[in-house]
mmCIF file of C-alpha atoms and ligand atoms in Angstrom:
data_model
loop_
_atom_site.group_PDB
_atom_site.id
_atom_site.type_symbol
_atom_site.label_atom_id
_atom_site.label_comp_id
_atom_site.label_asym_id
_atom_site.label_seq_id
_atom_site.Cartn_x
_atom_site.Cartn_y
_atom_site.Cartn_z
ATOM 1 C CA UNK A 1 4.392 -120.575 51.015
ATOM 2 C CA UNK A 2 4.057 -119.541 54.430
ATOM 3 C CA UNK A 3 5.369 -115.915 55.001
ATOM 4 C CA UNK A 4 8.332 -116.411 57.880
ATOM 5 C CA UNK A 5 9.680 -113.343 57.078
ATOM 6 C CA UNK A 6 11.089 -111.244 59.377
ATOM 7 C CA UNK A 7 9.353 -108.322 60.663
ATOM 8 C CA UNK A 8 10.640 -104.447 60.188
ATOM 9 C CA UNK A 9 8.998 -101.576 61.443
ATOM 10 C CA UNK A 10 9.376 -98.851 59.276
ATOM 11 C CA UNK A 11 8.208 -95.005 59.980
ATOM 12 C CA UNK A 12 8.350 -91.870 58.617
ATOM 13 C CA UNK A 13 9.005 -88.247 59.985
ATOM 14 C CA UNK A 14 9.344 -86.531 56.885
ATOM 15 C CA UNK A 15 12.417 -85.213 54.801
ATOM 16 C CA UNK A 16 13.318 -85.086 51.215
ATOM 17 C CA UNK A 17 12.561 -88.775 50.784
ATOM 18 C CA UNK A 18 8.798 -88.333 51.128
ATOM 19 C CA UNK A 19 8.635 -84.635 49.050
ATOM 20 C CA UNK A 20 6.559 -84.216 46.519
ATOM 21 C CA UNK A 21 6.396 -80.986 44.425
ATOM 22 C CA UNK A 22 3.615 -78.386 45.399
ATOM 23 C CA UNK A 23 2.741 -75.712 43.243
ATOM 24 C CA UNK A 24 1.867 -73.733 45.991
ATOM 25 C CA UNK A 25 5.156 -73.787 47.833
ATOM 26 C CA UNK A 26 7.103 -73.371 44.537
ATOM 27 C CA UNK A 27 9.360 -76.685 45.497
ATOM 28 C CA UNK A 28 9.092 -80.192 47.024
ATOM 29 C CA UNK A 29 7.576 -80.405 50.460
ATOM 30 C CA UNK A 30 6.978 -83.420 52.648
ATOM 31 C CA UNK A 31 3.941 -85.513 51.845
ATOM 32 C CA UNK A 32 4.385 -89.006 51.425
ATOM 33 C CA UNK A 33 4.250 -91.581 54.870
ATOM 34 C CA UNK A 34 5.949 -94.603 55.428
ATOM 35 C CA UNK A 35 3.228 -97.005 53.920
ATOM 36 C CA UNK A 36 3.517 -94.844 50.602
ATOM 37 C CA UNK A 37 7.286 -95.486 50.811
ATOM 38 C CA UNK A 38 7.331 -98.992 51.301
ATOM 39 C CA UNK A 39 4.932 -99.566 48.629
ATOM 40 C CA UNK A 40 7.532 -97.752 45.877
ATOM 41 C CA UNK A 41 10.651 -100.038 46.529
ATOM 42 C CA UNK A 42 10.603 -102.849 44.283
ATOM 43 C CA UNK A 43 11.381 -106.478 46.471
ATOM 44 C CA UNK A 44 11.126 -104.953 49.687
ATOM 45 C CA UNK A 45 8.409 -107.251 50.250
ATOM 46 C CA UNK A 46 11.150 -109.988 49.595
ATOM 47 C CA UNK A 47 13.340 -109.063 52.484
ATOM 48 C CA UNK A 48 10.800 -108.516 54.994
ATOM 49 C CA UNK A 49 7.154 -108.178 56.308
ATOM 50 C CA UNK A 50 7.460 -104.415 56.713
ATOM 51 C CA UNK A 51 4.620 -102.404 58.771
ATOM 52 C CA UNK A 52 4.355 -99.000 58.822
ATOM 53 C CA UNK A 53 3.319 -96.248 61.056
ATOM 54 C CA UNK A 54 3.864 -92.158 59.831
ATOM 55 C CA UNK A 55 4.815 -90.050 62.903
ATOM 56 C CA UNK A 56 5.489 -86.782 61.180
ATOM 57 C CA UNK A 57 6.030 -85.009 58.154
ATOM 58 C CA UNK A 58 8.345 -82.766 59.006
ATOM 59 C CA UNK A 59 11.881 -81.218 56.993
ATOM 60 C CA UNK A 60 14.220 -82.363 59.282
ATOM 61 C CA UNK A 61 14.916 -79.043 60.613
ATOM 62 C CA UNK A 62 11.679 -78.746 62.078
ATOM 63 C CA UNK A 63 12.328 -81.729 63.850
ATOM 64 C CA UNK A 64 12.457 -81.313 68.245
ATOM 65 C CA UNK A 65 13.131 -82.991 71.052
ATOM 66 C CA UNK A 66 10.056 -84.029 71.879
ATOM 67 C CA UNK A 67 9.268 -85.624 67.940
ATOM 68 C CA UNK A 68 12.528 -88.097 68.716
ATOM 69 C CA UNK A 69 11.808 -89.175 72.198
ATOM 70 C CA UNK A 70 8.469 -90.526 70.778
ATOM 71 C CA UNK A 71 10.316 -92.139 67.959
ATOM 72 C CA UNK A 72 12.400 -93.461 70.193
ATOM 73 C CA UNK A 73 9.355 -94.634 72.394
ATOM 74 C CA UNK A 74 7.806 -96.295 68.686
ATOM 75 C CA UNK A 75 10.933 -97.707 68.403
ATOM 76 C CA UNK A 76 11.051 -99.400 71.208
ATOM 77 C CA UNK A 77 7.391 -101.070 71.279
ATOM 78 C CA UNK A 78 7.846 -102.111 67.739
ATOM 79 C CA UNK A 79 10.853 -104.405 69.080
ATOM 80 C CA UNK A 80 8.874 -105.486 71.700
ATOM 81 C CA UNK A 81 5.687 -106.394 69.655
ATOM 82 C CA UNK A 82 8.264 -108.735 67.458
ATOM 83 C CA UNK A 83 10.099 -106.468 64.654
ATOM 84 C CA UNK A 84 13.879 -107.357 64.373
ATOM 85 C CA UNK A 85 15.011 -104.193 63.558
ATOM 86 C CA UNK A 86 13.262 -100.512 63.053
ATOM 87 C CA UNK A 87 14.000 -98.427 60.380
ATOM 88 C CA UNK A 88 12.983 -94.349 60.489
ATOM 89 C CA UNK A 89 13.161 -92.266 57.299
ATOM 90 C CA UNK A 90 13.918 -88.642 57.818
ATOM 91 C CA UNK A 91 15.142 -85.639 56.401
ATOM 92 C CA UNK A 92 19.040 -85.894 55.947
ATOM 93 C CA UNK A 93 19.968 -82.269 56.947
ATOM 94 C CA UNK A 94 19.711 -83.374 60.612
ATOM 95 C CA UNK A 95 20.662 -86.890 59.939
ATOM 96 C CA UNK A 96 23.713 -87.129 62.116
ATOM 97 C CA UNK A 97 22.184 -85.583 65.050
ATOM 98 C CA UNK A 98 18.869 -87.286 65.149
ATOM 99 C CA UNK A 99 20.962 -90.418 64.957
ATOM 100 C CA UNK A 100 23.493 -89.319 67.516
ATOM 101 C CA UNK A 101 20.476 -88.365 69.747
ATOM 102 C CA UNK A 102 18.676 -91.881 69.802
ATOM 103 C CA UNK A 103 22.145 -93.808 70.040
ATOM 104 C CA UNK A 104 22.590 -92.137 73.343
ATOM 105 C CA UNK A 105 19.263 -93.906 74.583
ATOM 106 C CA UNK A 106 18.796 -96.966 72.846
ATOM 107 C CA UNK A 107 19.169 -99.741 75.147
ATOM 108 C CA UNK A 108 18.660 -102.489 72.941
ATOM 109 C CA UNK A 109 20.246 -105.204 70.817
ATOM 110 C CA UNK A 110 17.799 -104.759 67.430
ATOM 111 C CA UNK A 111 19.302 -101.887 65.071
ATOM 112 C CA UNK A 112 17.670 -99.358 64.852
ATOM 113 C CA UNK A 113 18.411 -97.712 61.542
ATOM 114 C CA UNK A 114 17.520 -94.459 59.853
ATOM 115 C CA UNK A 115 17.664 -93.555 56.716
ATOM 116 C CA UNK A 116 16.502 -90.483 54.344
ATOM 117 C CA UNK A 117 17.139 -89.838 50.392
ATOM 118 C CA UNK A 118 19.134 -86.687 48.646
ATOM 119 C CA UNK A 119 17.238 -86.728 45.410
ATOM 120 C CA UNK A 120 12.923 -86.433 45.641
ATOM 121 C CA UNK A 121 10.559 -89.596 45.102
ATOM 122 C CA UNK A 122 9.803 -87.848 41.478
ATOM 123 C CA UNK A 123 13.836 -86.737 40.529
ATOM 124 C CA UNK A 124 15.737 -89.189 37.862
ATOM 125 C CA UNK A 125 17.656 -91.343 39.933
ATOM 126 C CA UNK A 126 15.520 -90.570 42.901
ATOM 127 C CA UNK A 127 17.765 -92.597 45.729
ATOM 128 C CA UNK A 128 14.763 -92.992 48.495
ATOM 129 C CA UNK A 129 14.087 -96.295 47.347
ATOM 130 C CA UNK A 130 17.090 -97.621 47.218
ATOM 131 C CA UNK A 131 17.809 -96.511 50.633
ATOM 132 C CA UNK A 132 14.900 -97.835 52.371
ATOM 133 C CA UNK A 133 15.628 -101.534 50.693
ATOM 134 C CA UNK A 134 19.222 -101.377 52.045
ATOM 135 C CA UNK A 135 18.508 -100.252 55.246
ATOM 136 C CA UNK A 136 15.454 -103.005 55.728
ATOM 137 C CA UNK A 137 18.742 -105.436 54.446
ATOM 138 C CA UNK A 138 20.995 -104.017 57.389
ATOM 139 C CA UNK A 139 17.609 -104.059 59.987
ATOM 140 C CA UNK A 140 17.367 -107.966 59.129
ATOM 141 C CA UNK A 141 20.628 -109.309 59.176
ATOM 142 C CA UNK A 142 22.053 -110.897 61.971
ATOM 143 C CA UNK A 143 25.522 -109.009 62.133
ATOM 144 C CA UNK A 144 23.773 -105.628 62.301
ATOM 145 C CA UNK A 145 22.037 -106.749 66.365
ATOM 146 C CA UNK A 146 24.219 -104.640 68.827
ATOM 147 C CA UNK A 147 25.525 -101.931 67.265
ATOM 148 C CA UNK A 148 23.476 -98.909 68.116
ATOM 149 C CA UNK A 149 22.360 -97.047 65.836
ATOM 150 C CA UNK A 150 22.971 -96.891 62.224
ATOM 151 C CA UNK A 151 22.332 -94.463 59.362
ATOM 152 C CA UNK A 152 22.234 -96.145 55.824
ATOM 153 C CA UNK A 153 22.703 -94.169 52.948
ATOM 154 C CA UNK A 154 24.023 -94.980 49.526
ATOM 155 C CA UNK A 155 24.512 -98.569 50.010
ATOM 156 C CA UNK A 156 26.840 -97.763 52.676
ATOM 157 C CA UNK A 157 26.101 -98.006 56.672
ATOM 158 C CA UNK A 158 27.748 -95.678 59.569
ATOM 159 C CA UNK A 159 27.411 -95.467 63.092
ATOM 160 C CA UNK A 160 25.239 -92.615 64.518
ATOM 161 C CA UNK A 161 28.765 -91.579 66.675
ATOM 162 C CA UNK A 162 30.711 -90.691 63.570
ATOM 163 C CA UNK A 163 28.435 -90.249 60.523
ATOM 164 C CA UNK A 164 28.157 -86.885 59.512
ATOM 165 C CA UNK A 165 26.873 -85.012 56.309
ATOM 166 C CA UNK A 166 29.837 -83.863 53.932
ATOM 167 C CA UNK A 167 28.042 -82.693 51.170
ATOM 168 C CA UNK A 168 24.471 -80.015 50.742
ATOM 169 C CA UNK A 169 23.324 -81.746 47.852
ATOM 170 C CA UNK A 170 25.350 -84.813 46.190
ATOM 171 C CA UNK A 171 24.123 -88.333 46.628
ATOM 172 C CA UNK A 172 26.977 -89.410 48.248
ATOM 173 C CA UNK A 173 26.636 -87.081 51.272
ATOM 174 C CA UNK A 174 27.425 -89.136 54.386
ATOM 175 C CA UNK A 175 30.832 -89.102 55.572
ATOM 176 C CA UNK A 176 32.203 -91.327 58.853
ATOM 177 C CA UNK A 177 35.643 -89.648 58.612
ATOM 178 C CA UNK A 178 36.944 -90.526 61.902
ATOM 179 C CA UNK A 179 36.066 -94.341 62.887
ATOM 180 C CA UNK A 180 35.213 -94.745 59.504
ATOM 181 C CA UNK A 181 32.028 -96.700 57.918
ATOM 182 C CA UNK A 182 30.552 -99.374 59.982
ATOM 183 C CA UNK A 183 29.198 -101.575 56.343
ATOM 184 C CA UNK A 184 29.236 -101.471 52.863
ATOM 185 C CA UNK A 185 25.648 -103.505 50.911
ATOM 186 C CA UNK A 186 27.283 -105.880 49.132
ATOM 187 C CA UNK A 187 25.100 -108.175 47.230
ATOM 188 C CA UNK A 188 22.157 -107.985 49.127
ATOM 189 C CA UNK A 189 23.700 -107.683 52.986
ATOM 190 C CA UNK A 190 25.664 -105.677 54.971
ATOM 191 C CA UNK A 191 29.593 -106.452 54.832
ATOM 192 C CA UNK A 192 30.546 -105.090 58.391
ATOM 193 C CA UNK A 193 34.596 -104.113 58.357
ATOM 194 C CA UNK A 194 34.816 -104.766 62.254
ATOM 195 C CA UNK A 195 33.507 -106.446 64.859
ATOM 196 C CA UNK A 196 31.026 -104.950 67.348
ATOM 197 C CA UNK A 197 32.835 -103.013 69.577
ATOM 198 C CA UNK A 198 31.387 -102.192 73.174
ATOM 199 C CA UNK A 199 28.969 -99.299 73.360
ATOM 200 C CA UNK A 200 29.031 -96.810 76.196
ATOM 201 C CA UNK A 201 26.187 -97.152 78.597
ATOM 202 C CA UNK A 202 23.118 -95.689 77.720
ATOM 203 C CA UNK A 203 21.677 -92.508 79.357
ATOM 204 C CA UNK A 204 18.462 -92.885 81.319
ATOM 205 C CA UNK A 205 15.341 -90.763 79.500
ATOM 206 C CA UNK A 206 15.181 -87.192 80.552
ATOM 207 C CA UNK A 207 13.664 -86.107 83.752
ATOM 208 C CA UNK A 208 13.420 -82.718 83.109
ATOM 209 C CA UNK A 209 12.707 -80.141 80.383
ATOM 210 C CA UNK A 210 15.666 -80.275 77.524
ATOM 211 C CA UNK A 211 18.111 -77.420 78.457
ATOM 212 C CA UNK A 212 18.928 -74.612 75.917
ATOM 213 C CA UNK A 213 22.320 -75.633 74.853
ATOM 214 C CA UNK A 214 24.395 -73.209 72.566
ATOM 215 C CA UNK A 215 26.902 -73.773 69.843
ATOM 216 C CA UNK A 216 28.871 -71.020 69.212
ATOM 217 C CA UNK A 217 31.946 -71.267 66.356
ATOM 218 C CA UNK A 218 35.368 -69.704 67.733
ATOM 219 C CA UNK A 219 36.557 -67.344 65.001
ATOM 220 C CA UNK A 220 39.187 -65.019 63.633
ATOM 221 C CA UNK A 221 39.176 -62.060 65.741
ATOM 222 C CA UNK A 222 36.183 -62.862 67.850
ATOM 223 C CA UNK A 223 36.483 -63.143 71.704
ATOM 224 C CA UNK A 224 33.493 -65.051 72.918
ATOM 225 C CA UNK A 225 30.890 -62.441 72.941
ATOM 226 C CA UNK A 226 28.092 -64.802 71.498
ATOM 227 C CA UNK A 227 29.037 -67.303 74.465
ATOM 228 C CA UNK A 228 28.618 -64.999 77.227
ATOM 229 C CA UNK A 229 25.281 -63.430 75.718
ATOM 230 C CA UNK A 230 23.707 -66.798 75.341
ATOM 231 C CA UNK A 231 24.757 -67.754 79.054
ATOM 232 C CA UNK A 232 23.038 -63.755 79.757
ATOM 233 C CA UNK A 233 19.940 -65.089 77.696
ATOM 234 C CA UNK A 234 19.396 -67.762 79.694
ATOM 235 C CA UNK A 235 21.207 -70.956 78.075
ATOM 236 C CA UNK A 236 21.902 -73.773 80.388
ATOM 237 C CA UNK A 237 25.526 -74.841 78.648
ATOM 238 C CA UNK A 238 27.664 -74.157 75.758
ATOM 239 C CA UNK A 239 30.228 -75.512 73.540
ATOM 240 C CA UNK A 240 32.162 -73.994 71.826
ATOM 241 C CA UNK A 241 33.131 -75.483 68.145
ATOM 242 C CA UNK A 242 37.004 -74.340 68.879
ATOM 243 C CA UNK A 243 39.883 -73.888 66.031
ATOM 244 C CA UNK A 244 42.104 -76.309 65.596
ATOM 245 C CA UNK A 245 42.241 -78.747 68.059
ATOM 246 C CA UNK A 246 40.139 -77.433 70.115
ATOM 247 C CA UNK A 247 41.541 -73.958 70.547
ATOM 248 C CA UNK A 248 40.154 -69.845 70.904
ATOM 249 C CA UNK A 249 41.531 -66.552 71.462
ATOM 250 C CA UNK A 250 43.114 -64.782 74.437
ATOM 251 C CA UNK A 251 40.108 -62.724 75.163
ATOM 252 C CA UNK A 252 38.096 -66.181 74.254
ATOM 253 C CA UNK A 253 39.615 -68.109 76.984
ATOM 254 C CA UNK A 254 39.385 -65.219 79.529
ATOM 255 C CA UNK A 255 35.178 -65.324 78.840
ATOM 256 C CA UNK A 256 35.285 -69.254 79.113
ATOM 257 C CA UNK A 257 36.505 -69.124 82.758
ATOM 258 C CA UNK A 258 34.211 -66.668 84.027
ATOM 259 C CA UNK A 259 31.060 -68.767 82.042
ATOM 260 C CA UNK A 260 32.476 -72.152 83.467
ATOM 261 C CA UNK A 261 31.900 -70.934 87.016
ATOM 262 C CA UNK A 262 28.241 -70.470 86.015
ATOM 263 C CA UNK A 263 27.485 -72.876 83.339
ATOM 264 C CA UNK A 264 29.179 -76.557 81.729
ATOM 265 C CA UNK A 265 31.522 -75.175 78.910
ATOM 266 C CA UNK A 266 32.686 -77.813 76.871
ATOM 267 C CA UNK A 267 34.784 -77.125 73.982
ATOM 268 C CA UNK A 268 34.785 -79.043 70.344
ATOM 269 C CA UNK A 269 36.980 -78.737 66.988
ATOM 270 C CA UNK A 270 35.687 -76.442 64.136
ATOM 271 C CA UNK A 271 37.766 -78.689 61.806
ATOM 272 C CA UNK A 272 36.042 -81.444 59.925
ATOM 273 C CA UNK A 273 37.444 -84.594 61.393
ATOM 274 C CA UNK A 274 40.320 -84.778 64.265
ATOM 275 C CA UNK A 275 39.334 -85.266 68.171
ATOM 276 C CA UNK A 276 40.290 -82.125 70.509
ATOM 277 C CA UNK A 277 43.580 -82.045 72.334
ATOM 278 C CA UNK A 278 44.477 -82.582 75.729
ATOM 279 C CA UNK A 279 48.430 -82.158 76.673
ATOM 280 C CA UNK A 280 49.695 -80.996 73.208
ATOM 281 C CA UNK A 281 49.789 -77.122 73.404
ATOM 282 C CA UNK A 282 50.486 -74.431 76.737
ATOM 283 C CA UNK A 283 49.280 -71.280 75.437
ATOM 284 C CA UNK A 284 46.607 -69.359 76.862
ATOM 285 C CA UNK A 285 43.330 -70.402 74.726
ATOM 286 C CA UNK A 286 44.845 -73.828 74.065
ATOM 287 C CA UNK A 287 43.466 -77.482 76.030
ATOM 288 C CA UNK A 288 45.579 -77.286 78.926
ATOM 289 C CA UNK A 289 44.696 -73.614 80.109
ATOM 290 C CA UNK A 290 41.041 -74.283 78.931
ATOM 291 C CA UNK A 291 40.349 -77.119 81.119
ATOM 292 C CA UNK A 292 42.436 -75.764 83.581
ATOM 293 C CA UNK A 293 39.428 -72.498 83.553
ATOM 294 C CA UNK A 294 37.144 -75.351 84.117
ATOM 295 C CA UNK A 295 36.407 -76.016 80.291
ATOM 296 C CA UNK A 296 35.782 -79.690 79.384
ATOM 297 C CA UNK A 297 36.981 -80.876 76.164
ATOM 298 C CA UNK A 298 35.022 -82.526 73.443
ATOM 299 C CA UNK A 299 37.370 -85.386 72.426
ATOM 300 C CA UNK A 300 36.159 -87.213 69.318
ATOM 301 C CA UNK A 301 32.597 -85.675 69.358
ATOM 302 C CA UNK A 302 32.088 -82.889 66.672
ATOM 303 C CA UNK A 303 30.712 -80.177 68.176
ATOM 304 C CA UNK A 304 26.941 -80.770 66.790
ATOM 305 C CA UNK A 305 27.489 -83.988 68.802
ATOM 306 C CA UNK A 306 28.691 -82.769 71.722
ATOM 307 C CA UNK A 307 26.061 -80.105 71.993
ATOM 308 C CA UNK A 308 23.465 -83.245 72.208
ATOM 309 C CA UNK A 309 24.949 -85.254 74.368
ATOM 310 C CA UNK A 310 25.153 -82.412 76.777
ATOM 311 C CA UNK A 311 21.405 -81.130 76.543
ATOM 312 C CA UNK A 312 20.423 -85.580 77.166
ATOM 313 C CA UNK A 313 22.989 -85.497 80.129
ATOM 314 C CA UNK A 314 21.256 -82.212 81.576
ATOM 315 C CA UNK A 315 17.559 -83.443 80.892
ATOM 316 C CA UNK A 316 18.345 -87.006 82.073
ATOM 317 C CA UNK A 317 19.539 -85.370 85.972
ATOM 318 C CA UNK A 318 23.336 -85.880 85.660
ATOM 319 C CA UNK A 319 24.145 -82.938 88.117
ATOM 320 C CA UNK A 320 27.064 -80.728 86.994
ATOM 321 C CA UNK A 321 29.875 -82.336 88.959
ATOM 322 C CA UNK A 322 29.602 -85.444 86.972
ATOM 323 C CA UNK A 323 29.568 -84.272 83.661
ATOM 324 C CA UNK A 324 32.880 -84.190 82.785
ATOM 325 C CA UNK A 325 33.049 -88.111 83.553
ATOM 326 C CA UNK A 326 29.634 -88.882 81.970
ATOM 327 C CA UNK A 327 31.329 -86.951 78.422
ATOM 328 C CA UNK A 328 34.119 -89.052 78.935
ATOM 329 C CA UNK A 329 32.339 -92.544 78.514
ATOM 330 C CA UNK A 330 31.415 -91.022 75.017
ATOM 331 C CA UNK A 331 33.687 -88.919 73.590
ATOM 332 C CA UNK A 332 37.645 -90.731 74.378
ATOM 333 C CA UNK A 333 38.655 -93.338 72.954
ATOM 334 C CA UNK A 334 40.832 -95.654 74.964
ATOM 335 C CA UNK A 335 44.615 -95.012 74.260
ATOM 336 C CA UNK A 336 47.349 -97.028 74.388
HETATM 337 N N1 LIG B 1 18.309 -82.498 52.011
HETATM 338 C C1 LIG B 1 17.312 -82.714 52.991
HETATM 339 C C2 LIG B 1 16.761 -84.141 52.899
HETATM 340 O O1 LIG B 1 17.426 -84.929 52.342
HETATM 341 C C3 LIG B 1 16.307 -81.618 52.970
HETATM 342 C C4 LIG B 1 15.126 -81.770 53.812
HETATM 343 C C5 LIG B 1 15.244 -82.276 55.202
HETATM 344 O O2 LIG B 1 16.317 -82.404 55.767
HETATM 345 O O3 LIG B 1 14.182 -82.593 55.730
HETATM 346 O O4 LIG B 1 15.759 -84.595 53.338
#
């Protein structure tokens, strides 16, 4: 029979999904690349003509900037050489910002998936395998073209703008709690819930070095300190993963005027789900006196989210003045 199959691009960068155990390390460590993966899921061959490339073997920690971008790069020429869809396998500690990273610059209509494992190649149950299959199932089929980025996990698919990781260690780590899952695998295919919705407009690739962006958690009895020392070391923005809705302390909100006139501030929600205020509460240290100190608010993006999208909107030349608006197209959703 001729082989019509579609063709997948698959590559690894490391993570618990390629680990083996090493004596000398005294635990798994990454080892395995893409064409070893492939090669251990049973009828994967079925679904696709898969080729592989291995770009790093890295825990997902480890992973920079730099490592992404040339994913991202792979990516790309694999769709252009004739793959329908790319799938990346990665550690899943990082998952839902690696993810949330390439969405913001992935321009086109093939999926781009990525996809990791919570139990080791050599663990009963080991889910890497499974994983790869399903997300080589969403990279083929024909519903999954235009939306983004996708991470698949546990027979279960999410877009990279609200996926996040809910659990350290159980198999069913990968939450969407906002916007909720984008498919479940049913039977062999994706079953999408909705239909595509309009993506915001890509950014355009960096044109500078990546900015030192930091992420500092409002807490009880803290005014800002951490902020205004990062800003002092040399940190190009920060955002602040506020309480509640998006909220800090007297002494907090006093620090985030004085670092907005030198730096973007934009703050977040500490909680787990929920999108930041923006007319609800008048205290000082609330959303209304914090943008009014030149704060911008985080909306729907958690604050590991936010924190990306403003290091790509520094790299890729968006000047200051424009930030708040460029945030905007990615974090609100429109209201009625
Ligand atoms: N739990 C992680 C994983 O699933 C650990 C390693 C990593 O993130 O690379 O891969």
């Amino acid at each position: 029979m001729p082989n019509s199959l579609p063709v997948v691009a698959v590559a690894s960068l490391g993570g618990t999904i390629s680990m083996t155990p090493s004596d000398a390390a005294g635990g798994v460590v990454p080892t395995l690349d893409a064409a070893q993966l492939a090669r251990s899921v049973p009828g994967l061959s079925d679904v696709a003509t898969i080729t592989t490339a291995s770009l790093r073997q890295l825990p997902s920690a480890s992973l920079r900037y730099d490592d992404l971008m040339e994913a991202l790069a792979w990516a790309e020429q694999q769709v252009a050489a004739g793959a329908v869809g790319v799938v990346l396998t990665q550690g899943t500690d990082t998952l839902e910002e690696t993810a949330f990273l390439l969405d913001l610059f992935w321009t086109l209509p093939a999926p781009l998936i990525l996809t990791g494992a919570m139990r080791a190649p050599q663990a009963a149950g080991a889910d890497g395998p499974a994983n790869l299959l399903a997300a080589v199932r969403v990279a083929v089929h024909p519903e999954s073209v235009d939306r983004g980025v996708l991470v698949v996990m546990n027979d279960t698919a999410h877009y990279a703008r609200w996926v996040s990781k809910g659990d350290s260690l159980a198999v069913q780590a990968f939450v969407s709690r906002d916007g909720g899952v984008a498919a479940r695998l049913v039977e062999g295919g994706p079953a999408f819930f909705h239909a595509r919705q309009t993506r915001p407009q890509p950014l355009t690739r960096p044109v500078r070095a990546w900015p030192k962006v930091a992420l500092v958690t409002a807490v009880l009895g803290d005014d800002g300190e951490l902020a205004e020392l990062a800003v002092k070391g040399g940190y190009e923005a920060v955002v602040i993963a506020g309480q509640g809705a998006g909220h800090v302390s007297f002494g907090f909100a006093q620090r985030i005027g004085a670092l907005a006139e030198q730096v973007p501030v934009v703050v977040a929600s500490r909680a787990a789900s929920g999108p930041t205020a923006c007319e609800t509460y008048g205290y000082v240290g609330a959303e209304i006196d914090l943008v009014r100190r030149g704060a911008h608010m985080a909306g729907w993006l958690s604050a590991l989210k936010a924190r990306l999208l403003v290091a790509a909107l520094v790299a890729s030349g968006v000047a200051p003045g424009a930030l708040g608006e460029a945030l905007a197209n990615w974090s609100t959703l429109a209201r009625r």
